[in-house]
mmCIF file of C-alpha atoms in Angstrom:
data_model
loop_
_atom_site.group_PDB
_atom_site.id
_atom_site.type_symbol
_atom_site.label_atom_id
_atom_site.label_comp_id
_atom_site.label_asym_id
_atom_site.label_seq_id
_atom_site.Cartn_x
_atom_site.Cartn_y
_atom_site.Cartn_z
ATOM 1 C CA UNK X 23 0.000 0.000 0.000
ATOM 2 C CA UNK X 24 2.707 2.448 0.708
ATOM 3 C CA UNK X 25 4.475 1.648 -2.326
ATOM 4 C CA UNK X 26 1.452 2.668 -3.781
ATOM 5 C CA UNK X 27 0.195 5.201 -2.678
ATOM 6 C CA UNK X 28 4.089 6.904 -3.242
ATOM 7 C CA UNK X 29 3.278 5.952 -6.851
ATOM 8 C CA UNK X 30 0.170 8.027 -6.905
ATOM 9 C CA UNK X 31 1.857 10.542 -5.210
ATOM 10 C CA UNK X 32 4.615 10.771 -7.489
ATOM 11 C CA UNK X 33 2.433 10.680 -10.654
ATOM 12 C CA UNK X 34 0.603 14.187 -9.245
ATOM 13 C CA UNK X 35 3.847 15.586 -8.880
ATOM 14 C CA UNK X 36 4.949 13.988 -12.393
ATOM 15 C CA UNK X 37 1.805 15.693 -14.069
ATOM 16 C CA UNK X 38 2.203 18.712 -11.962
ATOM 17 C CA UNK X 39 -1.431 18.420 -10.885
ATOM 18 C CA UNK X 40 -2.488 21.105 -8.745
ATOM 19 C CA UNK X 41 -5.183 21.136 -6.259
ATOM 20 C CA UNK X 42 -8.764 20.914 -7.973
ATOM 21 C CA UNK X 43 -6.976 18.931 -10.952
ATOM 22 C CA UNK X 44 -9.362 15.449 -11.676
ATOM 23 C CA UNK X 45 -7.289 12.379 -11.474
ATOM 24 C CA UNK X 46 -7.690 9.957 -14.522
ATOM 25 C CA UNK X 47 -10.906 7.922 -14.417
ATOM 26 C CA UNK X 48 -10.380 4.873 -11.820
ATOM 27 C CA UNK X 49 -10.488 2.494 -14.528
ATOM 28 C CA UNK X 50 -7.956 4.035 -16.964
ATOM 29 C CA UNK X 51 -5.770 5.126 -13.460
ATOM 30 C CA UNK X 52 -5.822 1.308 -12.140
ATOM 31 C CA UNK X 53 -4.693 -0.247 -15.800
ATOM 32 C CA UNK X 54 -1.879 2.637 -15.976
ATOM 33 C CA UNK X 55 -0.596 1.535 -12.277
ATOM 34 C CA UNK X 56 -0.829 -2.181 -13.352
ATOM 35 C CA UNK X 57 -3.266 -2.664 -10.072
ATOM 36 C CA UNK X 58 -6.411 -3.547 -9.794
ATOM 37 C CA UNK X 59 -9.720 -1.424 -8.849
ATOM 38 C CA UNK X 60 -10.176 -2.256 -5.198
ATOM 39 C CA UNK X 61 -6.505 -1.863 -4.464
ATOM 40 C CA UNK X 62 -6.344 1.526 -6.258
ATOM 41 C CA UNK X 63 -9.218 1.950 -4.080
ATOM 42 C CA UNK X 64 -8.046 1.810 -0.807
ATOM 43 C CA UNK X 65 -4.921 3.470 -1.701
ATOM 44 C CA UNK X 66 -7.599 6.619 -3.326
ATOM 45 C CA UNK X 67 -8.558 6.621 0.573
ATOM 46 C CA UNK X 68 -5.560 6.637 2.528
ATOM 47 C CA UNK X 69 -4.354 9.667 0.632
ATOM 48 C CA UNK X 70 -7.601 11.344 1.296
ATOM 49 C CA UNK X 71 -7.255 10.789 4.865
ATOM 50 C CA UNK X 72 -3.677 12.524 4.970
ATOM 51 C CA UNK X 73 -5.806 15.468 3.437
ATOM 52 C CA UNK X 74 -3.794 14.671 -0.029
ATOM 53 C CA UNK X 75 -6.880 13.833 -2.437
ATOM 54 C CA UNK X 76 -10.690 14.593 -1.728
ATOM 55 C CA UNK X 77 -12.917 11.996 -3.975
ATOM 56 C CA UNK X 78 -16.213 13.286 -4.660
ATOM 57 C CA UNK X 79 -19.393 10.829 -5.374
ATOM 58 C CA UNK X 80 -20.207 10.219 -9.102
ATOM 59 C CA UNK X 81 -17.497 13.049 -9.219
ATOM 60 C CA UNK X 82 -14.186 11.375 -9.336
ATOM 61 C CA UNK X 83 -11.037 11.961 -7.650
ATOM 62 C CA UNK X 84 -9.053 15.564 -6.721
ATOM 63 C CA UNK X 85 -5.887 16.644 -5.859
ATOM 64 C CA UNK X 86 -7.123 18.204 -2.523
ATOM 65 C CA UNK X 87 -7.170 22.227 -2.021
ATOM 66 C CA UNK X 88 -6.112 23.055 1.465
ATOM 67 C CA UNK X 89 -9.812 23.644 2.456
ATOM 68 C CA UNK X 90 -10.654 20.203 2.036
ATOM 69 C CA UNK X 91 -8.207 19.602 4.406
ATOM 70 C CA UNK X 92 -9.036 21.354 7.410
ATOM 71 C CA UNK X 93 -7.708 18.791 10.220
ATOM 72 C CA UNK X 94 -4.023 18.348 8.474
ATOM 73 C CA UNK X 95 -4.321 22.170 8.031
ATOM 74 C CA UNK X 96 -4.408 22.646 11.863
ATOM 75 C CA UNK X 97 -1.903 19.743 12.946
ATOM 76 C CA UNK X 98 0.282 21.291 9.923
ATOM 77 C CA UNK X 99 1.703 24.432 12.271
ATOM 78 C CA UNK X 100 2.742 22.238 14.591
ATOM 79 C CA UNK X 101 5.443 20.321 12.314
ATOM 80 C CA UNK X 102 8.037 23.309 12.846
ATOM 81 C CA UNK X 103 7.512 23.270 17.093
ATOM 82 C CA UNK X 104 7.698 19.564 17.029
ATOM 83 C CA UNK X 105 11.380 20.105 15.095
ATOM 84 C CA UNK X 106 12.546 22.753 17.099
ATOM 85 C CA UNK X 107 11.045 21.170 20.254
ATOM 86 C CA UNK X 108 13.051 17.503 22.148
ATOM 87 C CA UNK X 109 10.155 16.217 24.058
ATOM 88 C CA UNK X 110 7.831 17.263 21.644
ATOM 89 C CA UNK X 111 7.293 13.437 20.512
ATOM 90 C CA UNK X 112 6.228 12.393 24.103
ATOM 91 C CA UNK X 113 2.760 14.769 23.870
ATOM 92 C CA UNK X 114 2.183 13.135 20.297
ATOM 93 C CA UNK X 115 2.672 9.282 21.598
ATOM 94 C CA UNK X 116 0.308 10.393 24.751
ATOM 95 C CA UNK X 117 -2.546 10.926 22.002
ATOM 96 C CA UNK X 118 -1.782 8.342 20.510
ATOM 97 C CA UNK X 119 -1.977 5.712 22.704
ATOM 98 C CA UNK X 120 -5.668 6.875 23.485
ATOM 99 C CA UNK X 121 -5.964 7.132 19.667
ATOM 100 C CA UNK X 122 -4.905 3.851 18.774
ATOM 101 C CA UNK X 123 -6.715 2.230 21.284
ATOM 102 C CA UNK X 124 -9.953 3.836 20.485
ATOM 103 C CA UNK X 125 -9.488 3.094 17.104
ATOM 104 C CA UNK X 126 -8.423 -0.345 16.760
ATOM 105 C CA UNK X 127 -11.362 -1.194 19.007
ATOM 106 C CA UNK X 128 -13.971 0.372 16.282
ATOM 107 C CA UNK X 129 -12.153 -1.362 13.700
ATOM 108 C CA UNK X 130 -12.692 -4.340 15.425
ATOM 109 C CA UNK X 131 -16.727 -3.644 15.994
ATOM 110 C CA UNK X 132 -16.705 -2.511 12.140
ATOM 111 C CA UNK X 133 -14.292 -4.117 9.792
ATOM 112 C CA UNK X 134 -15.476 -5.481 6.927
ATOM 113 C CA UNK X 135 -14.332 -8.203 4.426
ATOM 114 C CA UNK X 136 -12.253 -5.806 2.550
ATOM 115 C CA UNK X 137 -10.681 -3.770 5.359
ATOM 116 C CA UNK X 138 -10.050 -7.443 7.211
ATOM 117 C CA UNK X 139 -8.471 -8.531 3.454
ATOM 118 C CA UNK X 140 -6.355 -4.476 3.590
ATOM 119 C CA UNK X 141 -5.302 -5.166 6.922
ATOM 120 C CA UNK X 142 -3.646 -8.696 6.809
ATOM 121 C CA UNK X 143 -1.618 -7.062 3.593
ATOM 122 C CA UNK X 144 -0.686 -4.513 5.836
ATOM 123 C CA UNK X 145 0.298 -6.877 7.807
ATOM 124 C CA UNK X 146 2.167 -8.940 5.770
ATOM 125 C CA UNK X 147 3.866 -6.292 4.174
ATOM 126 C CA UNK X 148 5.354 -4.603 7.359
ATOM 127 C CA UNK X 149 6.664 -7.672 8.791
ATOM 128 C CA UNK X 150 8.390 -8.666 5.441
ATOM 129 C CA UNK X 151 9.691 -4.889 5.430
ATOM 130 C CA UNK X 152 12.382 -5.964 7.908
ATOM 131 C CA UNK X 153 15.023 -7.145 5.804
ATOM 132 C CA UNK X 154 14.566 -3.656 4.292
ATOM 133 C CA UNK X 155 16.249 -0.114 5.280
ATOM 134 C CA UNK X 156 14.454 1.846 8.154
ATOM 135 C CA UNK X 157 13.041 4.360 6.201
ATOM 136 C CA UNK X 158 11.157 1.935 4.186
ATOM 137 C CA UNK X 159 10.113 -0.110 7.699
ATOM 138 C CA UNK X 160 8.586 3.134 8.555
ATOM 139 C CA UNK X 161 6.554 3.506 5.753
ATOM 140 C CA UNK X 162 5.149 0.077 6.509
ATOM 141 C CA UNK X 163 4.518 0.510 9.539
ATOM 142 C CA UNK X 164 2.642 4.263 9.067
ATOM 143 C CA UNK X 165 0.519 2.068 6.385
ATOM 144 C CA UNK X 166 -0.080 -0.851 9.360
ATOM 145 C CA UNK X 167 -1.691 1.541 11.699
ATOM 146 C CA UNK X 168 -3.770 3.554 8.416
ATOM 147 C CA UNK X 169 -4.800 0.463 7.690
ATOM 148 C CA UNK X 170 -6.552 -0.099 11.221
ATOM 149 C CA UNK X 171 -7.704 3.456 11.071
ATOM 150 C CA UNK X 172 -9.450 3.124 7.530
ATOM 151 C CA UNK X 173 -11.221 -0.472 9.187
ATOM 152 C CA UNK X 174 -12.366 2.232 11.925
ATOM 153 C CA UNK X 175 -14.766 3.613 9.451
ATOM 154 C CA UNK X 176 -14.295 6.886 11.423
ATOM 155 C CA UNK X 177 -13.095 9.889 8.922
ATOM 156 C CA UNK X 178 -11.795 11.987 11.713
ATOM 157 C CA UNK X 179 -9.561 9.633 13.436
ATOM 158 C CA UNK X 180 -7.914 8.886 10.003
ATOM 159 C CA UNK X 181 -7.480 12.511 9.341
ATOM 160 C CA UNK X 182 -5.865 12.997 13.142
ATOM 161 C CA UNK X 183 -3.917 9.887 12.671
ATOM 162 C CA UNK X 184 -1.982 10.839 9.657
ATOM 163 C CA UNK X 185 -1.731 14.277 11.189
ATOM 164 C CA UNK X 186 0.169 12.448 13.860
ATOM 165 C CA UNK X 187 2.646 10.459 11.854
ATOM 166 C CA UNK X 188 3.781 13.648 10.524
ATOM 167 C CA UNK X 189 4.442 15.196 13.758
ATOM 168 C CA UNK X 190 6.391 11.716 15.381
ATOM 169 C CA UNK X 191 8.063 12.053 11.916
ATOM 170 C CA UNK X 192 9.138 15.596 12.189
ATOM 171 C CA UNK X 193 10.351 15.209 15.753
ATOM 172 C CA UNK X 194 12.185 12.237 16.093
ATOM 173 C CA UNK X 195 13.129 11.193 12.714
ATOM 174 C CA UNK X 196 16.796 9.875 13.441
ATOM 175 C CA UNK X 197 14.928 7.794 16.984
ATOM 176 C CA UNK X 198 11.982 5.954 14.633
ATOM 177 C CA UNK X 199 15.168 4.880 12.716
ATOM 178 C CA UNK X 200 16.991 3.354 15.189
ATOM 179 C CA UNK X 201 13.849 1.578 16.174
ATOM 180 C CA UNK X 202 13.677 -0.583 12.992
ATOM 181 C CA UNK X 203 17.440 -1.459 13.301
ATOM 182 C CA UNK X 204 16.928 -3.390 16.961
ATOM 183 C CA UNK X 205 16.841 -6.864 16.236
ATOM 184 C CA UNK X 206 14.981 -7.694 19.492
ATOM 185 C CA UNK X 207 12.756 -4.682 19.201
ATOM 186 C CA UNK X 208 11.827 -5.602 15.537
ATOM 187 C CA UNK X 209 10.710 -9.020 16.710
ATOM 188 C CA UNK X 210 8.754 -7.412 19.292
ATOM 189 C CA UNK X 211 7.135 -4.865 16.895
ATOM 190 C CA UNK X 212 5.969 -8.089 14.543
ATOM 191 C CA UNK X 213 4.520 -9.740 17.290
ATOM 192 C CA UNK X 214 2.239 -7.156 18.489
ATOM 193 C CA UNK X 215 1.303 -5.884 15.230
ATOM 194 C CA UNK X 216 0.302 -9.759 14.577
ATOM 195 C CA UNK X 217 -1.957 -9.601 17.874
ATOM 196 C CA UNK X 218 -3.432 -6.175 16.666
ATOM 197 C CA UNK X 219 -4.571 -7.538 13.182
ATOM 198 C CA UNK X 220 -5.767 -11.160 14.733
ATOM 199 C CA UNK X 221 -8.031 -9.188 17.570
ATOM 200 C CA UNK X 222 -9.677 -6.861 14.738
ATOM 201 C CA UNK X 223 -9.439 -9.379 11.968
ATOM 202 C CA UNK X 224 -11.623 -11.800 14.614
ATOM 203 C CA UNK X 225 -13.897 -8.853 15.769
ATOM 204 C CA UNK X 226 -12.829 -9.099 19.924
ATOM 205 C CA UNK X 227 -13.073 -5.209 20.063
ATOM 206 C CA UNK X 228 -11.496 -5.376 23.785
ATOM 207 C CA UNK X 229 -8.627 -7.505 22.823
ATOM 208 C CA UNK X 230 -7.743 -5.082 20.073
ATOM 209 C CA UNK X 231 -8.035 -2.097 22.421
ATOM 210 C CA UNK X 232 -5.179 -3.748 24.692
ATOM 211 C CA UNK X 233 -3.060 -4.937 22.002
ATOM 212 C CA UNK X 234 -2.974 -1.549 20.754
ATOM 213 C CA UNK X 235 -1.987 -0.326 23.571
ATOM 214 C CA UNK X 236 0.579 -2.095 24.728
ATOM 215 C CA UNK X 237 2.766 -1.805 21.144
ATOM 216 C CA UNK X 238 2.459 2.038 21.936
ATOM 217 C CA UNK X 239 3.346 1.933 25.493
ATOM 218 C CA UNK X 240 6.454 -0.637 24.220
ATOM 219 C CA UNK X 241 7.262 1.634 21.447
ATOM 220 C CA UNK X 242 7.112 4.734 23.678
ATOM 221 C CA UNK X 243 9.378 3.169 26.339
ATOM 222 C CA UNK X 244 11.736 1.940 23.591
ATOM 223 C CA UNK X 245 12.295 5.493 22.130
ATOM 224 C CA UNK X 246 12.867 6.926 25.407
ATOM 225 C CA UNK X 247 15.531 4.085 26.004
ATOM 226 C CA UNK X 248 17.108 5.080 22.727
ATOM 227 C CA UNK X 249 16.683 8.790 23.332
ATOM 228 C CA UNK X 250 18.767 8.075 26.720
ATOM 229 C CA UNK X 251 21.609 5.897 25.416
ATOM 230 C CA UNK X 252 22.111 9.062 22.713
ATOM 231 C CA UNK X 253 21.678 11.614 25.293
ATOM 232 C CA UNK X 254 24.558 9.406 27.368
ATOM 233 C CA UNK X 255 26.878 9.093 24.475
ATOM 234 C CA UNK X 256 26.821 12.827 24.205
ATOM 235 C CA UNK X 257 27.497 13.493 27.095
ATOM 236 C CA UNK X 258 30.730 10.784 27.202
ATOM 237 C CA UNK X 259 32.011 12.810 24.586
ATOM 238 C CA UNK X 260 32.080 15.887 25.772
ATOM 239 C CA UNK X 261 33.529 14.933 28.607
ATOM 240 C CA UNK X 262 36.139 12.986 26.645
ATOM 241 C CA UNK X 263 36.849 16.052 24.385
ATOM 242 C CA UNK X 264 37.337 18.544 27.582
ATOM 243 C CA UNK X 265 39.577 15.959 28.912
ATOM 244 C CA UNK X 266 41.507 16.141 25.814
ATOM 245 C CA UNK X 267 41.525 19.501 25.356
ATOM 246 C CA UNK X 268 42.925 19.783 28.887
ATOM 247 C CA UNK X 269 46.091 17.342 28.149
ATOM 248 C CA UNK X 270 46.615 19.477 24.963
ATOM 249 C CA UNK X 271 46.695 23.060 26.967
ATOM 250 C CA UNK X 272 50.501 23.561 28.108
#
């Protein structure tokens, strides 16, 4: 799905399609992209929840003008603070822990066959992600948790939720990284996505609740541990270099 939806992405940019501007017809788009209808589907819909396209009944499918964005519109300000700001990423994984939760607990009440048949691709796809780089691990991961959020069925969690990738993104880029590159913590990460997709995927609404959040309360303790270790190795080396520049002073 990300790959996809990076293809559509890059085919606006390609066209220099500029918000307001139809896409092709979802039959001629789907043959172009060598995918098929439903897939180009779902893919149509994650990029309308990160505010990118706005699809219109019996209308087709837009580039999206900033007003049909409003909710990435406000989280958008906050991109710059969140770069500028350390802790920043600690208020966004507080929201999201009640976000996730709430959300993979709908999904689990309203999932259908197709979001059930998105999700365990999702799946699939983020767990075989980790013989790739990071950067590509996050982007399967980011399409995991969409994935849950479209089963939701609820258009403003979607909206928040890719508003909030953004900001984690923005704040601790070089952290979500490291995350992928733990070999213990990547296991981990498979694991509890697996128990997030199984509760949903078998409709226990309270079991998908928990699962949720317990990968966000692992992955927020496992940044902070990585956060530490970085802030320690900082520190070793400036004490190392004063030391130095001490022995060098006559």
């Amino acid at each position: 799905m990300a790959d996809l939806t990076d293809t559509i992405e890059a085919l606006i940019a390609e066209r220099g399609l500029q918000p307001g501007a139809r896409l092709p017809a979802e039959r001629a788009l789907a043959a172009e992209l060598n995918v098929s209808r439903p897939t180009l589907r779902e893919a149509i819909r994650h990029l309308a929840s990160r505010g990118r396209l706005v699809s219109r009944r019996g209308g087709g499918t837009y580039v999206a003008a900033p007003a049909d964005a409003p909710l990435a519109q406000a989280l958008g300000p906050l991109a710059a603070e969140a770069a500028g700001e350390p802790g920043y990423w600690h208020d966004v994984m507080e929201i999201r822990k009640s976000l996730d939760a709430d959300m993979a607990f709908h999904a689990a009440l309203r999932a259908g066959p197709q979001d059930k048949a998105n999700l365990q691709a999702a799946l699939e796809n983020v767990i075989s992600a980790g013989a790739t780089d990071a950067a590509t691990q996050a982007k399967a991961d980011s399409a995991f948790h969409m994935a849950v959020a479209e089963a939701s069925h609820n258009a403003v969690m979607r909206q928040v939720m890719a508003g909030l990738f953004d900001l984690l993104r923005h704040s601790i880029s070089r952290s979500l990284e490291k995350l992928y590159l733990i070999a213990s913590t990547a296991q981990a990460l498979d694991d509890q996505h697996r128990a997030i997709a199984a509760a949903i995927i078998a409709g226990r609404p309270e079991e998908a609740r928990k699962a949720a959040l317990l990968h966000l309360e692992f992955v927020e303790e496992t940044l902070r541990e990585i956060e530490d270790d970085a802030a320690r190795r900082r520190r070793s080396s400036r004490v190392a270099l004063r030391q130095q520049e001490k022995e060098l002073t006559p």
